[in-house]
Amino acid sequence: MHSDPIADMLTRIRNGGRAHLTQVDMPASGVKQSLAKILQDEGLITSFELVKDTKFPTLRVQLKYFQDKKHAIRIIRRISKPGLRVYSSSEKLRPVRNGLATQVVSTSQGIMTDRDARRRHIGGEVMFEVW
């Protein structure tokens, strides 16, 4: 049993990129699908799919690499953890690394990037950042 399934997802993606894997599999959930959708929209993964050929559904993430075989995700870091939740208002959500990095925020209106949260003037839990 994993105490933090989001950290497990991020670790699988990080380790898969370091091992130059084309895809990584993980247990599926609705939150993980939302996070994978954001990573795909940001251009950090190629695609993802829900595989239901076993008893438990699996989320399969296709990792993205550049022509020089460098992983598209340089750093992916969990911010809010089960032992220490980190919340931020929309006014305190600032661009990370001069806007080159993306923070993913869980809000009352769903999971979105920090740019969307600032545009909609809503705050929430800062889940992780990636660049």
Short mmCIF file of N, CA and C in Angstrom, two decimals:
data_model
loop_
_atom_site.label_atom_id
_atom_site.label_comp_id
_atom_site.label_asym_id
_atom_site.label_seq_id
_atom_site.Cartn_x
_atom_site.Cartn_y
_atom_site.Cartn_z
N MET A 1 0.84 -1.18 0.00
CA MET A 1 0.00 0.00 0.00
C MET A 1 0.89 1.25 0.00
N HIS A 2 0.50 2.22 -0.80
CA HIS A 2 1.25 3.47 -0.89
C HIS A 2 0.52 4.52 -0.06
N SER A 3 1.27 5.22 0.78
CA SER A 3 0.65 6.26 1.59
C SER A 3 0.45 7.54 0.79
N ASP A 4 1.20 7.70 -0.29
CA ASP A 4 1.07 8.89 -1.13
C ASP A 4 1.10 8.48 -2.60
N PRO A 5 -0.05 8.19 -3.20
CA PRO A 5 -0.07 7.73 -4.59
C PRO A 5 0.41 8.77 -5.60
N ILE A 6 0.28 10.06 -5.28
CA ILE A 6 0.76 11.10 -6.20
C ILE A 6 2.28 11.08 -6.24
N ALA A 7 2.92 10.98 -5.08
CA ALA A 7 4.39 10.89 -5.04
C ALA A 7 4.86 9.64 -5.75
N ASP A 8 4.11 8.54 -5.64
CA ASP A 8 4.47 7.31 -6.34
C ASP A 8 4.42 7.52 -7.85
N MET A 9 3.40 8.22 -8.33
CA MET A 9 3.29 8.51 -9.78
C MET A 9 4.47 9.35 -10.25
N LEU A 10 4.79 10.40 -9.51
CA LEU A 10 5.89 11.28 -9.90
C LEU A 10 7.22 10.53 -9.89
N THR A 11 7.41 9.65 -8.90
CA THR A 11 8.64 8.87 -8.82
C THR A 11 8.75 7.90 -9.97
N ARG A 12 7.65 7.27 -10.36
CA ARG A 12 7.68 6.35 -11.50
C ARG A 12 8.05 7.08 -12.79
N ILE A 13 7.51 8.28 -12.98
CA ILE A 13 7.83 9.07 -14.17
C ILE A 13 9.29 9.50 -14.12
N ARG A 14 9.76 9.98 -12.98
CA ARG A 14 11.16 10.40 -12.82
C ARG A 14 12.12 9.25 -13.08
N ASN A 15 11.86 8.09 -12.46
CA ASN A 15 12.73 6.93 -12.63
C ASN A 15 12.68 6.39 -14.05
N GLY A 16 11.51 6.40 -14.67
CA GLY A 16 11.39 5.94 -16.06
C GLY A 16 12.19 6.82 -17.01
N GLY A 17 12.19 8.13 -16.76
CA GLY A 17 12.98 9.04 -17.59
C GLY A 17 14.47 8.83 -17.42
N ARG A 18 14.89 8.58 -16.19
CA ARG A 18 16.32 8.35 -15.94
C ARG A 18 16.78 7.03 -16.54
N ALA A 19 15.88 6.05 -16.63
CA ALA A 19 16.22 4.75 -17.20
C ALA A 19 15.97 4.71 -18.71
N HIS A 20 15.54 5.83 -19.31
CA HIS A 20 15.26 5.95 -20.74
C HIS A 20 14.19 4.96 -21.20
N LEU A 21 13.17 4.74 -20.37
CA LEU A 21 12.05 3.89 -20.76
C LEU A 21 11.11 4.66 -21.67
N THR A 22 10.42 3.95 -22.55
CA THR A 22 9.47 4.62 -23.44
C THR A 22 8.13 4.84 -22.75
N GLN A 23 7.81 3.98 -21.78
CA GLN A 23 6.54 4.11 -21.08
C GLN A 23 6.67 3.59 -19.65
N VAL A 24 5.79 4.08 -18.78
CA VAL A 24 5.73 3.59 -17.41
C VAL A 24 4.27 3.29 -17.08
N ASP A 25 4.07 2.24 -16.30
CA ASP A 25 2.73 1.85 -15.88
C ASP A 25 2.58 2.09 -14.39
N MET A 26 1.35 2.45 -13.99
CA MET A 26 1.07 2.67 -12.58
C MET A 26 -0.42 2.40 -12.33
N PRO A 27 -0.78 2.14 -11.09
CA PRO A 27 -2.21 1.97 -10.79
C PRO A 27 -2.97 3.25 -11.16
N ALA A 28 -4.14 3.08 -11.74
CA ALA A 28 -4.90 4.22 -12.24
C ALA A 28 -5.84 4.78 -11.18
N SER A 29 -6.08 6.08 -11.29
CA SER A 29 -7.11 6.76 -10.50
C SER A 29 -7.51 8.01 -11.27
N GLY A 30 -8.60 8.61 -10.88
CA GLY A 30 -9.07 9.81 -11.55
C GLY A 30 -8.12 10.97 -11.40
N VAL A 31 -7.53 11.11 -10.21
CA VAL A 31 -6.58 12.20 -9.96
C VAL A 31 -5.34 12.02 -10.83
N LYS A 32 -4.84 10.79 -10.92
CA LYS A 32 -3.65 10.54 -11.73
C LYS A 32 -3.92 10.81 -13.20
N GLN A 33 -5.13 10.52 -13.68
CA GLN A 33 -5.48 10.82 -15.06
C GLN A 33 -5.50 12.33 -15.28
N SER A 34 -6.02 13.08 -14.32
CA SER A 34 -6.03 14.54 -14.43
C SER A 34 -4.60 15.10 -14.46
N LEU A 35 -3.74 14.55 -13.62
CA LEU A 35 -2.34 14.99 -13.60
C LEU A 35 -1.64 14.65 -14.91
N ALA A 36 -1.90 13.45 -15.45
CA ALA A 36 -1.31 13.05 -16.72
C ALA A 36 -1.81 13.96 -17.85
N LYS A 37 -3.07 14.36 -17.81
CA LYS A 37 -3.62 15.26 -18.82
C LYS A 37 -2.90 16.61 -18.78
N ILE A 38 -2.63 17.11 -17.57
CA ILE A 38 -1.91 18.38 -17.45
C ILE A 38 -0.49 18.24 -17.98
N LEU A 39 0.19 17.14 -17.64
CA LEU A 39 1.55 16.92 -18.14
C LEU A 39 1.57 16.82 -19.66
N GLN A 40 0.53 16.21 -20.24
CA GLN A 40 0.45 16.11 -21.70
C GLN A 40 0.18 17.49 -22.31
N ASP A 41 -0.71 18.25 -21.71
CA ASP A 41 -1.01 19.59 -22.23
C ASP A 41 0.20 20.52 -22.15
N GLU A 42 1.04 20.32 -21.14
CA GLU A 42 2.25 21.13 -20.98
C GLU A 42 3.39 20.64 -21.89
N GLY A 43 3.20 19.51 -22.58
CA GLY A 43 4.20 19.00 -23.50
C GLY A 43 5.32 18.24 -22.82
N LEU A 44 5.07 17.71 -21.62
CA LEU A 44 6.11 17.02 -20.86
C LEU A 44 6.05 15.50 -21.01
N ILE A 45 4.90 14.97 -21.44
CA ILE A 45 4.77 13.56 -21.80
C ILE A 45 4.11 13.49 -23.17
N THR A 46 4.32 12.37 -23.85
CA THR A 46 3.74 12.24 -25.19
C THR A 46 2.25 11.96 -25.11
N SER A 47 1.87 10.94 -24.34
CA SER A 47 0.46 10.58 -24.21
C SER A 47 0.28 9.70 -22.99
N PHE A 48 -0.98 9.37 -22.71
CA PHE A 48 -1.31 8.43 -21.64
C PHE A 48 -2.59 7.71 -22.03
N GLU A 49 -2.77 6.52 -21.46
CA GLU A 49 -3.98 5.76 -21.73
C GLU A 49 -4.35 4.93 -20.52
N LEU A 50 -5.62 4.63 -20.40
CA LEU A 50 -6.12 3.78 -19.33
C LEU A 50 -6.25 2.37 -19.88
N VAL A 51 -5.53 1.42 -19.29
CA VAL A 51 -5.53 0.03 -19.74
C VAL A 51 -6.36 -0.78 -18.76
N LYS A 52 -7.39 -1.44 -19.26
CA LYS A 52 -8.30 -2.20 -18.40
C LYS A 52 -8.25 -3.69 -18.67
N ASP A 53 -7.10 -4.22 -19.10
CA ASP A 53 -7.02 -5.64 -19.44
C ASP A 53 -6.76 -6.53 -18.22
N THR A 54 -6.56 -5.95 -17.05
CA THR A 54 -6.37 -6.73 -15.83
C THR A 54 -7.50 -6.43 -14.85
N LYS A 55 -7.42 -7.04 -13.69
CA LYS A 55 -8.46 -6.84 -12.68
C LYS A 55 -8.52 -5.38 -12.23
N PHE A 56 -7.33 -4.76 -12.07
CA PHE A 56 -7.25 -3.37 -11.68
C PHE A 56 -6.78 -2.53 -12.86
N PRO A 57 -7.43 -1.39 -13.14
CA PRO A 57 -7.00 -0.55 -14.26
C PRO A 57 -5.61 0.03 -14.05
N THR A 58 -4.90 0.18 -15.15
CA THR A 58 -3.53 0.69 -15.14
C THR A 58 -3.46 1.93 -16.00
N LEU A 59 -2.71 2.91 -15.53
CA LEU A 59 -2.46 4.11 -16.31
C LEU A 59 -1.10 3.95 -16.96
N ARG A 60 -1.06 4.00 -18.29
CA ARG A 60 0.19 3.85 -19.04
C ARG A 60 0.58 5.22 -19.60
N VAL A 61 1.74 5.71 -19.20
CA VAL A 61 2.23 7.03 -19.60
C VAL A 61 3.38 6.85 -20.57
N GLN A 62 3.27 7.47 -21.75
CA GLN A 62 4.34 7.46 -22.75
C GLN A 62 5.24 8.66 -22.48
N LEU A 63 6.49 8.40 -22.16
CA LEU A 63 7.43 9.46 -21.83
C LEU A 63 7.95 10.16 -23.08
N LYS A 64 8.32 11.42 -22.93
CA LYS A 64 8.77 12.22 -24.06
C LYS A 64 10.26 12.50 -23.92
N TYR A 65 10.97 12.39 -25.04
CA TYR A 65 12.41 12.67 -25.08
C TYR A 65 12.68 13.62 -26.24
N PHE A 66 13.76 14.38 -26.11
CA PHE A 66 14.19 15.26 -27.18
C PHE A 66 15.11 14.48 -28.12
N GLN A 67 15.55 15.11 -29.21
CA GLN A 67 16.38 14.43 -30.19
C GLN A 67 17.71 13.98 -29.61
N ASP A 68 18.23 14.70 -28.62
CA ASP A 68 19.49 14.30 -28.00
C ASP A 68 19.28 13.29 -26.87
N LYS A 69 18.11 12.65 -26.84
CA LYS A 69 17.73 11.60 -25.89
C LYS A 69 17.68 12.08 -24.45
N LYS A 70 17.45 13.39 -24.26
CA LYS A 70 17.25 13.92 -22.92
C LYS A 70 15.76 13.90 -22.62
N HIS A 71 15.46 13.54 -21.38
CA HIS A 71 14.07 13.47 -20.95
C HIS A 71 13.46 14.87 -20.92
N ALA A 72 12.21 15.00 -21.32
CA ALA A 72 11.55 16.30 -21.38
C ALA A 72 11.37 16.89 -19.98
N ILE A 73 11.25 16.03 -18.98
CA ILE A 73 11.09 16.49 -17.60
C ILE A 73 12.46 16.52 -16.94
N ARG A 74 12.92 17.72 -16.62
CA ARG A 74 14.21 17.84 -15.94
C ARG A 74 14.06 17.58 -14.45
N ILE A 75 13.13 18.27 -13.82
CA ILE A 75 12.88 18.14 -12.39
C ILE A 75 11.38 18.00 -12.19
N ILE A 76 10.98 17.04 -11.37
CA ILE A 76 9.58 16.91 -10.96
C ILE A 76 9.60 16.67 -9.45
N ARG A 77 9.01 17.61 -8.70
CA ARG A 77 9.16 17.61 -7.25
C ARG A 77 7.82 17.81 -6.56
N ARG A 78 7.53 16.95 -5.61
CA ARG A 78 6.32 17.03 -4.80
C ARG A 78 6.47 18.18 -3.82
N ILE A 79 5.45 19.03 -3.72
CA ILE A 79 5.49 20.17 -2.80
C ILE A 79 4.64 19.85 -1.57
N SER A 80 3.36 19.62 -1.76
CA SER A 80 2.45 19.32 -0.67
C SER A 80 2.48 17.82 -0.41
N LYS A 81 2.80 17.45 0.82
CA LYS A 81 2.94 16.04 1.18
C LYS A 81 1.89 15.68 2.23
N PRO A 82 1.62 14.40 2.45
CA PRO A 82 0.62 14.03 3.46
C PRO A 82 0.94 14.57 4.85
N GLY A 83 2.21 14.67 5.21
CA GLY A 83 2.59 15.17 6.52
C GLY A 83 2.62 16.68 6.62
N LEU A 84 2.68 17.37 5.49
CA LEU A 84 2.76 18.83 5.48
C LEU A 84 2.07 19.34 4.20
N ARG A 85 0.81 19.70 4.34
CA ARG A 85 0.07 20.22 3.20
C ARG A 85 0.44 21.68 2.97
N VAL A 86 0.58 22.06 1.71
CA VAL A 86 0.95 23.43 1.34
C VAL A 86 -0.19 24.02 0.52
N TYR A 87 -0.78 25.09 1.06
CA TYR A 87 -1.87 25.78 0.38
C TYR A 87 -1.42 27.19 0.02
N SER A 88 -2.00 27.72 -1.04
CA SER A 88 -1.63 29.05 -1.48
C SER A 88 -2.85 29.75 -2.08
N SER A 89 -2.97 31.04 -1.80
CA SER A 89 -4.02 31.82 -2.44
C SER A 89 -3.58 32.19 -3.86
N SER A 90 -4.49 32.66 -4.64
CA SER A 90 -4.15 33.01 -6.03
C SER A 90 -3.16 34.17 -6.08
N GLU A 91 -3.21 35.06 -5.08
CA GLU A 91 -2.28 36.19 -5.05
C GLU A 91 -0.85 35.73 -4.73
N LYS A 92 -0.71 34.65 -3.97
CA LYS A 92 0.62 34.18 -3.59
C LYS A 92 1.20 33.17 -4.58
N LEU A 93 0.41 32.72 -5.55
CA LEU A 93 0.93 31.83 -6.58
C LEU A 93 1.75 32.66 -7.56
N ARG A 94 3.03 32.52 -7.50
CA ARG A 94 3.93 33.28 -8.37
C ARG A 94 4.54 32.35 -9.41
N PRO A 95 4.92 32.89 -10.57
CA PRO A 95 5.58 32.05 -11.58
C PRO A 95 6.88 31.46 -11.03
N VAL A 96 7.09 30.19 -11.29
CA VAL A 96 8.28 29.48 -10.83
C VAL A 96 9.30 29.50 -11.96
N ARG A 97 10.56 29.80 -11.64
CA ARG A 97 11.64 29.85 -12.61
C ARG A 97 11.28 30.78 -13.78
N ASN A 98 10.78 31.97 -13.44
CA ASN A 98 10.39 32.99 -14.42
C ASN A 98 9.37 32.48 -15.43
N GLY A 99 8.47 31.61 -15.00
CA GLY A 99 7.42 31.10 -15.86
C GLY A 99 7.81 29.88 -16.67
N LEU A 100 9.05 29.40 -16.54
CA LEU A 100 9.48 28.22 -17.29
C LEU A 100 9.02 26.93 -16.63
N ALA A 101 8.76 26.97 -15.34
CA ALA A 101 8.28 25.79 -14.62
C ALA A 101 6.77 25.89 -14.43
N THR A 102 6.18 24.76 -14.13
CA THR A 102 4.74 24.69 -13.92
C THR A 102 4.46 24.11 -12.55
N GLN A 103 3.59 24.76 -11.80
CA GLN A 103 3.09 24.20 -10.56
C GLN A 103 1.70 23.66 -10.84
N VAL A 104 1.38 22.52 -10.26
CA VAL A 104 0.05 21.94 -10.41
C VAL A 104 -0.67 22.14 -9.09
N VAL A 105 -1.88 22.72 -9.18
CA VAL A 105 -2.64 23.12 -8.01
C VAL A 105 -3.98 22.40 -8.01
N SER A 106 -4.33 21.84 -6.85
CA SER A 106 -5.65 21.23 -6.67
C SER A 106 -6.57 22.28 -6.06
N THR A 107 -7.58 22.68 -6.82
CA THR A 107 -8.49 23.74 -6.38
C THR A 107 -9.90 23.18 -6.21
N SER A 108 -10.79 24.05 -5.76
CA SER A 108 -12.19 23.64 -5.63
C SER A 108 -12.84 23.42 -6.99
N GLN A 109 -12.22 23.92 -8.05
CA GLN A 109 -12.75 23.76 -9.41
C GLN A 109 -11.96 22.74 -10.21
N GLY A 110 -11.17 21.90 -9.53
CA GLY A 110 -10.43 20.85 -10.20
C GLY A 110 -8.93 21.09 -10.15
N ILE A 111 -8.20 20.16 -10.75
CA ILE A 111 -6.74 20.25 -10.79
C ILE A 111 -6.34 21.04 -12.02
N MET A 112 -5.45 22.04 -11.81
CA MET A 112 -5.05 22.90 -12.92
C MET A 112 -3.64 23.43 -12.68
N THR A 113 -3.09 24.08 -13.67
CA THR A 113 -1.76 24.67 -13.54
C THR A 113 -1.87 25.97 -12.75
N ASP A 114 -0.72 26.45 -12.29
CA ASP A 114 -0.70 27.71 -11.54
C ASP A 114 -1.14 28.88 -12.41
N ARG A 115 -0.83 28.82 -13.69
CA ARG A 115 -1.25 29.90 -14.59
C ARG A 115 -2.77 29.98 -14.68
N ASP A 116 -3.44 28.83 -14.80
CA ASP A 116 -4.90 28.82 -14.85
C ASP A 116 -5.50 29.30 -13.54
N ALA A 117 -4.91 28.88 -12.41
CA ALA A 117 -5.41 29.28 -11.10
C ALA A 117 -5.29 30.79 -10.91
N ARG A 118 -4.16 31.37 -11.32
CA ARG A 118 -4.00 32.82 -11.22
C ARG A 118 -5.00 33.54 -12.12
N ARG A 119 -5.20 33.03 -13.33
CA ARG A 119 -6.14 33.66 -14.26
C ARG A 119 -7.56 33.63 -13.73
N ARG A 120 -7.94 32.52 -13.05
CA ARG A 120 -9.30 32.39 -12.50
C ARG A 120 -9.43 32.96 -11.09
N HIS A 121 -8.32 33.42 -10.53
CA HIS A 121 -8.29 34.01 -9.18
C HIS A 121 -8.77 33.02 -8.12
N ILE A 122 -8.25 31.78 -8.17
CA ILE A 122 -8.57 30.80 -7.15
C ILE A 122 -7.27 30.16 -6.65
N GLY A 123 -7.23 29.86 -5.38
CA GLY A 123 -6.07 29.22 -4.78
C GLY A 123 -6.38 27.76 -4.49
N GLY A 124 -5.43 27.09 -3.85
CA GLY A 124 -5.63 25.70 -3.51
C GLY A 124 -4.36 25.06 -3.01
N GLU A 125 -4.33 23.74 -3.03
CA GLU A 125 -3.17 22.97 -2.58
C GLU A 125 -2.16 22.85 -3.71
N VAL A 126 -0.93 23.27 -3.46
CA VAL A 126 0.14 23.18 -4.45
C VAL A 126 0.67 21.75 -4.40
N MET A 127 0.33 20.94 -5.41
CA MET A 127 0.67 19.52 -5.39
C MET A 127 2.12 19.25 -5.74
N PHE A 128 2.57 19.75 -6.89
CA PHE A 128 3.95 19.54 -7.30
C PHE A 128 4.35 20.59 -8.32
N GLU A 129 5.65 20.65 -8.59
CA GLU A 129 6.16 21.53 -9.63
C GLU A 129 7.04 20.70 -10.57
N VAL A 130 7.07 21.13 -11.82
CA VAL A 130 7.80 20.38 -12.84
C VAL A 130 8.39 21.37 -13.83
N TRP A 131 9.60 21.06 -14.31
CA TRP A 131 10.23 21.82 -15.39
C TRP A 131 11.22 20.96 -16.11
#
